[in-house]
Amino acid sequence: MTSTLKIEGLRVEVAGKEVLRGFDLTMHSGEVHVIMGPNGSGKSTLAHALTGHPGYKVLDGSVTIDGVELLTLSPTERARHGLLLALQQPLEVPGVRPLDLLVAAGADPTNLRDRMRAEAERVELRPDVLDRFVNVDLSGGERKRAEMIQLAILRPKFAVLDEIDSGLDVDALGAVARRLSMATTEWDCGVLAITHFRRLLNELTPTMIHVVSGGRVVATGGPELSEILERDGYEPFRTPQS
Ligand SMILES: Nc1ncnc2c1ncn2[C@@H]1O[C@H](COP(=O)(O)OP(=O)(O)OP(=O)(O)O)[C@@H](O)[C@H]1O
Ligand SMILES: [Mg+2]
């Protein structure tokens, strides 16, 4: 069944300032949507608001998966409704191992360890990382690869990834992009990727690219939009308020 993720008129306040000012985006299963935009335009604020981070106050708008409102649900319930978030700065969770985290998020415990090992191999992550506490003492690249294991086990309807490529070496970037690309066909996962780099798009072909400026989407287009951005920068897309 095709699922739809719909973000409508989302307004979010952070530290007393309205950062998202009417953000709209609709996407479907199996699609790859990419969000690009200048520093401070609200991209991570969107990711935080989608997770239900307490510091990000939703003033207005809605976020639904197949018509079910997520904004009134707890972060765990959002995950159970099919939304997986990978933040720009992944949280360290001392005392919790990756397997426990996955079970808490609703993963079927049957053969879970074996499945995690197999997925670690697919993204070339050393299996001993699976025995450490979540994200503690992991390098940036190891964290991102570990997130790909979460993705593969939880099989969310939609995965939102903030700056998945920041700090990744070329091999890690390729591994992450290929894993995401496979997810779109393996279980029809919808991928919403926030990035600054066109390089990612070589291995993860976008259905649509959205340019964010001043807390809202100011342009939407196909892959050709990334070429325009590379050539002209964000200046032509800036709105008076941004
Ligand atoms: N927790 C916070 N406290 C105070 N201000 C915040 C907080 N989070 C974000 N902001 C402010 O909100 C604005 C948008 O920040 P956000 O992190 O969403 O930008 P971004 O588009 O992700 O930028 P980047 O490309 O640098 O990651 C910025 O002006 C930022 O300083
Ligand atoms: Mg950011």
PDB file of N, CA, C and O in Angstrom, residues 168-221:
ATOM      1  N   LEU A 168      31.067  12.347   6.680  1.00  0.00           N
ATOM      2  CA  LEU A 168      31.289  10.981   6.201  1.00  0.00           C
ATOM      3  C   LEU A 168      32.407  10.948   5.157  1.00  0.00           C
ATOM      4  O   LEU A 168      32.484  11.842   4.310  1.00  0.00           O
ATOM      5  N   ASP A 169      33.237   9.912   5.214  1.00  0.00           N
ATOM      6  CA  ASP A 169      34.221   9.772   4.146  1.00  0.00           C
ATOM      7  C   ASP A 169      33.504   9.238   2.901  1.00  0.00           C
ATOM      8  O   ASP A 169      32.332   8.847   2.964  1.00  0.00           O
ATOM      9  N   VAL A 170      34.196   9.244   1.794  1.00  0.00           N
ATOM     10  CA  VAL A 170      33.559   8.895   0.520  1.00  0.00           C
ATOM     11  C   VAL A 170      32.942   7.493   0.558  1.00  0.00           C
ATOM     12  O   VAL A 170      31.832   7.276   0.058  1.00  0.00           O
ATOM     13  N   ASP A 171      33.649   6.549   1.191  1.00  0.00           N
ATOM     14  CA  ASP A 171      33.135   5.179   1.246  1.00  0.00           C
ATOM     15  C   ASP A 171      31.872   5.094   2.092  1.00  0.00           C
ATOM     16  O   ASP A 171      30.904   4.431   1.720  1.00  0.00           O
ATOM     17  N   ALA A 172      31.889   5.785   3.238  1.00  0.00           N
ATOM     18  CA  ALA A 172      30.728   5.752   4.129  1.00  0.00           C
ATOM     19  C   ALA A 172      29.534   6.414   3.448  1.00  0.00           C
ATOM     20  O   ALA A 172      28.409   5.921   3.517  1.00  0.00           O
ATOM     21  N   LEU A 173      29.803   7.517   2.762  1.00  0.00           N
ATOM     22  CA  LEU A 173      28.725   8.218   2.064  1.00  0.00           C
ATOM     23  C   LEU A 173      28.072   7.305   1.031  1.00  0.00           C
ATOM     24  O   LEU A 173      26.852   7.205   0.946  1.00  0.00           O
ATOM     25  N   GLY A 174      28.922   6.598   0.290  1.00  0.00           N
ATOM     26  CA  GLY A 174      28.411   5.668  -0.720  1.00  0.00           C
ATOM     27  C   GLY A 174      27.584   4.562  -0.064  1.00  0.00           C
ATOM     28  O   GLY A 174      26.497   4.223  -0.533  1.00  0.00           O
ATOM     29  N   ALA A 175      28.098   4.019   1.056  1.00  0.00           N
ATOM     30  CA  ALA A 175      27.408   2.914   1.735  1.00  0.00           C
ATOM     31  C   ALA A 175      26.037   3.366   2.239  1.00  0.00           C
ATOM     32  O   ALA A 175      25.034   2.662   2.070  1.00  0.00           O
ATOM     33  N   VAL A 176      25.987   4.548   2.834  1.00  0.00           N
ATOM     34  CA  VAL A 176      24.730   5.071   3.374  1.00  0.00           C
ATOM     35  C   VAL A 176      23.749   5.375   2.234  1.00  0.00           C
ATOM     36  O   VAL A 176      22.567   5.006   2.291  1.00  0.00           O
ATOM     37  N   ALA A 177      24.235   6.033   1.194  1.00  0.00           N
ATOM     38  CA  ALA A 177      23.354   6.385   0.076  1.00  0.00           C
ATOM     39  C   ALA A 177      22.799   5.134  -0.601  1.00  0.00           C
ATOM     40  O   ALA A 177      21.611   5.062  -0.914  1.00  0.00           O
ATOM     41  N   ARG A 178      23.652   4.126  -0.774  1.00  0.00           N
ATOM     42  CA  ARG A 178      23.183   2.887  -1.421  1.00  0.00           C
ATOM     43  C   ARG A 178      22.166   2.163  -0.539  1.00  0.00           C
ATOM     44  O   ARG A 178      21.175   1.629  -1.037  1.00  0.00           O
ATOM     45  N   ARG A 179      22.417   2.165   0.784  1.00  0.00           N
ATOM     46  CA  ARG A 179      21.486   1.484   1.687  1.00  0.00           C
ATOM     47  C   ARG A 179      20.113   2.152   1.629  1.00  0.00           C
ATOM     48  O   ARG A 179      19.072   1.480   1.619  1.00  0.00           O
ATOM     49  N   LEU A 180      20.116   3.478   1.620  1.00  0.00           N
ATOM     50  CA  LEU A 180      18.846   4.209   1.549  1.00  0.00           C
ATOM     51  C   LEU A 180      18.138   3.928   0.229  1.00  0.00           C
ATOM     52  O   LEU A 180      16.928   3.729   0.183  1.00  0.00           O
ATOM     53  N   SER A 181      18.926   3.926  -0.831  1.00  0.00           N
ATOM     54  CA  SER A 181      18.357   3.685  -2.143  1.00  0.00           C
ATOM     55  C   SER A 181      17.704   2.296  -2.194  1.00  0.00           C
ATOM     56  O   SER A 181      16.592   2.133  -2.714  1.00  0.00           O
ATOM     57  N   MET A 182      18.382   1.295  -1.611  1.00  0.00           N
ATOM     58  CA  MET A 182      17.811  -0.064  -1.574  1.00  0.00           C
ATOM     59  C   MET A 182      16.526  -0.096  -0.759  1.00  0.00           C
ATOM     60  O   MET A 182      15.590  -0.822  -1.096  1.00  0.00           O
ATOM     61  N   ALA A 183      16.501   0.698   0.333  1.00  0.00           N
ATOM     62  CA  ALA A 183      15.304   0.730   1.185  1.00  0.00           C
ATOM     63  C   ALA A 183      14.069   1.174   0.390  1.00  0.00           C
ATOM     64  O   ALA A 183      12.958   0.707   0.645  1.00  0.00           O
ATOM     65  N   THR A 184      14.280   2.045  -0.573  1.00  0.00           N
ATOM     66  CA  THR A 184      13.128   2.547  -1.341  1.00  0.00           C
ATOM     67  C   THR A 184      12.491   1.455  -2.186  1.00  0.00           C
ATOM     68  O   THR A 184      11.315   1.535  -2.513  1.00  0.00           O
ATOM     69  N   THR A 185      13.277   0.425  -2.525  1.00  0.00           N
ATOM     70  CA  THR A 185      12.681  -0.667  -3.289  1.00  0.00           C
ATOM     71  C   THR A 185      12.380  -1.875  -2.401  1.00  0.00           C
ATOM     72  O   THR A 185      11.379  -2.549  -2.598  1.00  0.00           O
ATOM     73  N   GLU A 186      13.246  -2.127  -1.391  1.00  0.00           N
ATOM     74  CA  GLU A 186      13.047  -3.308  -0.535  1.00  0.00           C
ATOM     75  C   GLU A 186      11.702  -3.294   0.174  1.00  0.00           C
ATOM     76  O   GLU A 186      11.016  -4.298   0.238  1.00  0.00           O
ATOM     77  N   TRP A 187      11.357  -2.164   0.806  1.00  0.00           N
ATOM     78  CA  TRP A 187      10.039  -2.108   1.469  1.00  0.00           C
ATOM     79  C   TRP A 187       9.328  -0.792   1.146  1.00  0.00           C
ATOM     80  O   TRP A 187       8.491  -0.323   1.883  1.00  0.00           O
ATOM     81  N   ASP A 188       9.737  -0.184   0.003  1.00  0.00           N
ATOM     82  CA  ASP A 188       9.023   1.007  -0.453  1.00  0.00           C
ATOM     83  C   ASP A 188       9.153   2.175   0.530  1.00  0.00           C
ATOM     84  O   ASP A 188       8.225   2.981   0.683  1.00  0.00           O
ATOM     85  N   CYS A 189      10.292   2.232   1.198  1.00  0.00           N
ATOM     86  CA  CYS A 189      10.522   3.295   2.181  1.00  0.00           C
ATOM     87  C   CYS A 189      10.560   4.664   1.484  1.00  0.00           C
ATOM     88  O   CYS A 189      11.148   4.799   0.412  1.00  0.00           O
ATOM     89  N   GLY A 190       9.925   5.639   2.075  1.00  0.00           N
ATOM     90  CA  GLY A 190      10.054   7.012   1.596  1.00  0.00           C
ATOM     91  C   GLY A 190      11.212   7.669   2.332  1.00  0.00           C
ATOM     92  O   GLY A 190      11.294   7.551   3.549  1.00  0.00           O
ATOM     93  N   VAL A 191      12.098   8.317   1.602  1.00  0.00           N
ATOM     94  CA  VAL A 191      13.284   8.910   2.217  1.00  0.00           C
ATOM     95  C   VAL A 191      13.232  10.428   2.076  1.00  0.00           C
ATOM     96  O   VAL A 191      13.071  10.948   0.969  1.00  0.00           O
ATOM     97  N   LEU A 192      13.333  11.120   3.211  1.00  0.00           N
ATOM     98  CA  LEU A 192      13.410  12.578   3.207  1.00  0.00           C
ATOM     99  C   LEU A 192      14.791  12.947   3.746  1.00  0.00           C
ATOM    100  O   LEU A 192      15.073  12.778   4.938  1.00  0.00           O
ATOM    101  N   ALA A 193      15.667  13.383   2.862  1.00  0.00           N
ATOM    102  CA  ALA A 193      17.062  13.598   3.236  1.00  0.00           C
ATOM    103  C   ALA A 193      17.403  15.083   3.203  1.00  0.00           C
ATOM    104  O   ALA A 193      17.151  15.774   2.217  1.00  0.00           O
ATOM    105  N   ILE A 194      17.957  15.555   4.309  1.00  0.00           N
ATOM    106  CA  ILE A 194      18.415  16.938   4.378  1.00  0.00           C
ATOM    107  C   ILE A 194      19.919  16.917   4.106  1.00  0.00           C
ATOM    108  O   ILE A 194      20.653  16.160   4.739  1.00  0.00           O
ATOM    109  N   THR A 195      20.371  17.707   3.158  1.00  0.00           N
ATOM    110  CA  THR A 195      21.796  17.666   2.840  1.00  0.00           C
ATOM    111  C   THR A 195      22.279  19.004   2.281  1.00  0.00           C
ATOM    112  O   THR A 195      21.497  19.805   1.794  1.00  0.00           O
ATOM    113  N   HIS A 196      23.585  19.214   2.383  1.00  0.00           N
ATOM    114  CA  HIS A 196      24.197  20.373   1.739  1.00  0.00           C
ATOM    115  C   HIS A 196      24.948  19.972   0.472  1.00  0.00           C
ATOM    116  O   HIS A 196      25.423  20.818  -0.264  1.00  0.00           O
ATOM    117  N   PHE A 197      25.063  18.662   0.252  1.00  0.00           N
ATOM    118  CA  PHE A 197      25.994  18.235  -0.788  1.00  0.00           C
ATOM    119  C   PHE A 197      25.346  17.473  -1.924  1.00  0.00           C
ATOM    120  O   PHE A 197      24.588  16.540  -1.701  1.00  0.00           O
ATOM    121  N   ARG A 198      25.686  17.874  -3.130  1.00  0.00           N
ATOM    122  CA  ARG A 198      25.147  17.222  -4.306  1.00  0.00           C
ATOM    123  C   ARG A 198      25.706  15.815  -4.475  1.00  0.00           C
ATOM    124  O   ARG A 198      25.105  14.975  -5.116  1.00  0.00           O
ATOM    125  N   ARG A 199      26.882  15.618  -3.893  1.00  0.00           N
ATOM    126  CA  ARG A 199      27.563  14.333  -4.029  1.00  0.00           C
ATOM    127  C   ARG A 199      26.658  13.158  -3.635  1.00  0.00           C
ATOM    128  O   ARG A 199      26.667  12.106  -4.263  1.00  0.00           O
ATOM    129  N   LEU A 200      25.863  13.388  -2.603  1.00  0.00           N
ATOM    130  CA  LEU A 200      24.949  12.350  -2.122  1.00  0.00           C
ATOM    131  C   LEU A 200      23.997  11.910  -3.231  1.00  0.00           C
ATOM    132  O   LEU A 200      23.613  10.756  -3.325  1.00  0.00           O
ATOM    133  N   LEU A 201      23.616  12.876  -4.073  1.00  0.00           N
ATOM    134  CA  LEU A 201      22.583  12.617  -5.073  1.00  0.00           C
ATOM    135  C   LEU A 201      23.091  11.759  -6.228  1.00  0.00           C
ATOM    136  O   LEU A 201      22.315  11.323  -7.068  1.00  0.00           O
ATOM    137  N   ASN A 202      24.412  11.524  -6.261  1.00  0.00           N
ATOM    138  CA  ASN A 202      24.935  10.639  -7.293  1.00  0.00           C
ATOM    139  C   ASN A 202      24.458   9.212  -7.091  1.00  0.00           C
ATOM    140  O   ASN A 202      24.237   8.472  -8.041  1.00  0.00           O
ATOM    141  N   GLU A 203      24.304   8.817  -5.824  1.00  0.00           N
ATOM    142  CA  GLU A 203      23.919   7.433  -5.544  1.00  0.00           C
ATOM    143  C   GLU A 203      22.486   7.303  -5.041  1.00  0.00           C
ATOM    144  O   GLU A 203      21.979   6.210  -4.889  1.00  0.00           O
ATOM    145  N   LEU A 204      21.879   8.440  -4.718  1.00  0.00           N
ATOM    146  CA  LEU A 204      20.520   8.418  -4.194  1.00  0.00           C
ATOM    147  C   LEU A 204      19.709   9.384  -5.063  1.00  0.00           C
ATOM    148  O   LEU A 204      19.696  10.580  -4.827  1.00  0.00           O
ATOM    149  N   THR A 205      19.075   8.831  -6.071  1.00  0.00           N
ATOM    150  CA  THR A 205      18.414   9.690  -7.053  1.00  0.00           C
ATOM    151  C   THR A 205      17.149  10.304  -6.481  1.00  0.00           C
ATOM    152  O   THR A 205      16.231   9.581  -6.084  1.00  0.00           O
ATOM    153  N   PRO A 206      17.097  11.629  -6.418  1.00  0.00           N
ATOM    154  CA  PRO A 206      15.912  12.248  -5.818  1.00  0.00           C
ATOM    155  C   PRO A 206      14.717  12.286  -6.772  1.00  0.00           C
ATOM    156  O   PRO A 206      14.880  12.472  -7.969  1.00  0.00           O
ATOM    157  N   THR A 207      13.536  12.095  -6.195  1.00  0.00           N
ATOM    158  CA  THR A 207      12.296  12.299  -6.929  1.00  0.00           C
ATOM    159  C   THR A 207      12.068  13.809  -7.038  1.00  0.00           C
ATOM    160  O   THR A 207      11.707  14.315  -8.092  1.00  0.00           O
ATOM    161  N   MET A 208      12.308  14.494  -5.926  1.00  0.00           N
ATOM    162  CA  MET A 208      12.085  15.942  -5.845  1.00  0.00           C
ATOM    163  C   MET A 208      13.139  16.585  -4.964  1.00  0.00           C
ATOM    164  O   MET A 208      13.572  15.975  -3.978  1.00  0.00           O
ATOM    165  N   ILE A 209      13.466  17.820  -5.266  1.00  0.00           N
ATOM    166  CA  ILE A 209      14.338  18.609  -4.395  1.00  0.00           C
ATOM    167  C   ILE A 209      13.548  19.835  -3.944  1.00  0.00           C
ATOM    168  O   ILE A 209      12.845  20.461  -4.744  1.00  0.00           O
ATOM    169  N   HIS A 210      13.651  20.131  -2.643  1.00  0.00           N
ATOM    170  CA  HIS A 210      12.973  21.297  -2.096  1.00  0.00           C
ATOM    171  C   HIS A 210      14.022  22.243  -1.529  1.00  0.00           C
ATOM    172  O   HIS A 210      14.887  21.819  -0.774  1.00  0.00           O
ATOM    173  N   VAL A 211      13.919  23.495  -1.888  1.00  0.00           N
ATOM    174  CA  VAL A 211      14.825  24.491  -1.328  1.00  0.00           C
ATOM    175  C   VAL A 211      14.097  25.208  -0.194  1.00  0.00           C
ATOM    176  O   VAL A 211      12.977  25.705  -0.381  1.00  0.00           O
ATOM    177  N   VAL A 212      14.741  25.216   0.990  1.00  0.00           N
ATOM    178  CA  VAL A 212      14.162  25.877   2.151  1.00  0.00           C
ATOM    179  C   VAL A 212      14.913  27.168   2.400  1.00  0.00           C
ATOM    180  O   VAL A 212      16.143  27.207   2.351  1.00  0.00           O
ATOM    181  N   SER A 213      14.159  28.211   2.647  1.00  0.00           N
ATOM    182  CA  SER A 213      14.772  29.483   3.018  1.00  0.00           C
ATOM    183  C   SER A 213      13.811  30.203   3.941  1.00  0.00           C
ATOM    184  O   SER A 213      12.597  30.207   3.691  1.00  0.00           O
ATOM    185  N   GLY A 214      14.325  30.744   5.023  1.00  0.00           N
ATOM    186  CA  GLY A 214      13.474  31.483   5.948  1.00  0.00           C
ATOM    187  C   GLY A 214      12.326  30.667   6.512  1.00  0.00           C
ATOM    188  O   GLY A 214      11.252  31.199   6.795  1.00  0.00           O
ATOM    189  N   GLY A 215      12.541  29.351   6.691  1.00  0.00           N
ATOM    190  CA  GLY A 215      11.543  28.540   7.371  1.00  0.00           C
ATOM    191  C   GLY A 215      10.399  28.036   6.528  1.00  0.00           C
ATOM    192  O   GLY A 215       9.399  27.555   7.057  1.00  0.00           O
ATOM    193  N   ARG A 216      10.543  28.144   5.218  1.00  0.00           N
ATOM    194  CA  ARG A 216       9.524  27.528   4.367  1.00  0.00           C
ATOM    195  C   ARG A 216      10.133  27.078   3.038  1.00  0.00           C
ATOM    196  O   ARG A 216      11.246  27.481   2.706  1.00  0.00           O
ATOM    197  N   VAL A 217       9.395  26.235   2.326  1.00  0.00           N
ATOM    198  CA  VAL A 217       9.880  25.770   1.028  1.00  0.00           C
ATOM    199  C   VAL A 217       9.664  26.886   0.014  1.00  0.00           C
ATOM    200  O   VAL A 217       8.547  27.361  -0.167  1.00  0.00           O
ATOM    201  N   VAL A 218      10.751  27.324  -0.633  1.00  0.00           N
ATOM    202  CA  VAL A 218      10.617  28.431  -1.586  1.00  0.00           C
ATOM    203  C   VAL A 218      10.765  27.971  -3.035  1.00  0.00           C
ATOM    204  O   VAL A 218      10.480  28.721  -3.954  1.00  0.00           O
ATOM    205  N   ALA A 219      11.219  26.746  -3.234  1.00  0.00           N
ATOM    206  CA  ALA A 219      11.296  26.204  -4.597  1.00  0.00           C
ATOM    207  C   ALA A 219      11.283  24.688  -4.525  1.00  0.00           C
ATOM    208  O   ALA A 219      11.822  24.094  -3.604  1.00  0.00           O
ATOM    209  N   THR A 220      10.623  24.062  -5.503  1.00  0.00           N
ATOM    210  CA  THR A 220      10.583  22.600  -5.592  1.00  0.00           C
ATOM    211  C   THR A 220      10.813  22.231  -7.046  1.00  0.00           C
ATOM    212  O   THR A 220      10.301  22.901  -7.943  1.00  0.00           O
ATOM    213  N   GLY A 221      11.626  21.196  -7.261  1.00  0.00           N
ATOM    214  CA  GLY A 221      11.878  20.791  -8.639  1.00  0.00           C
ATOM    215  C   GLY A 221      12.503  19.421  -8.700  1.00  0.00           C
ATOM    216  O   GLY A 221      12.651  18.749  -7.673  1.00  0.00           O
TER     217      GLY A 221
END
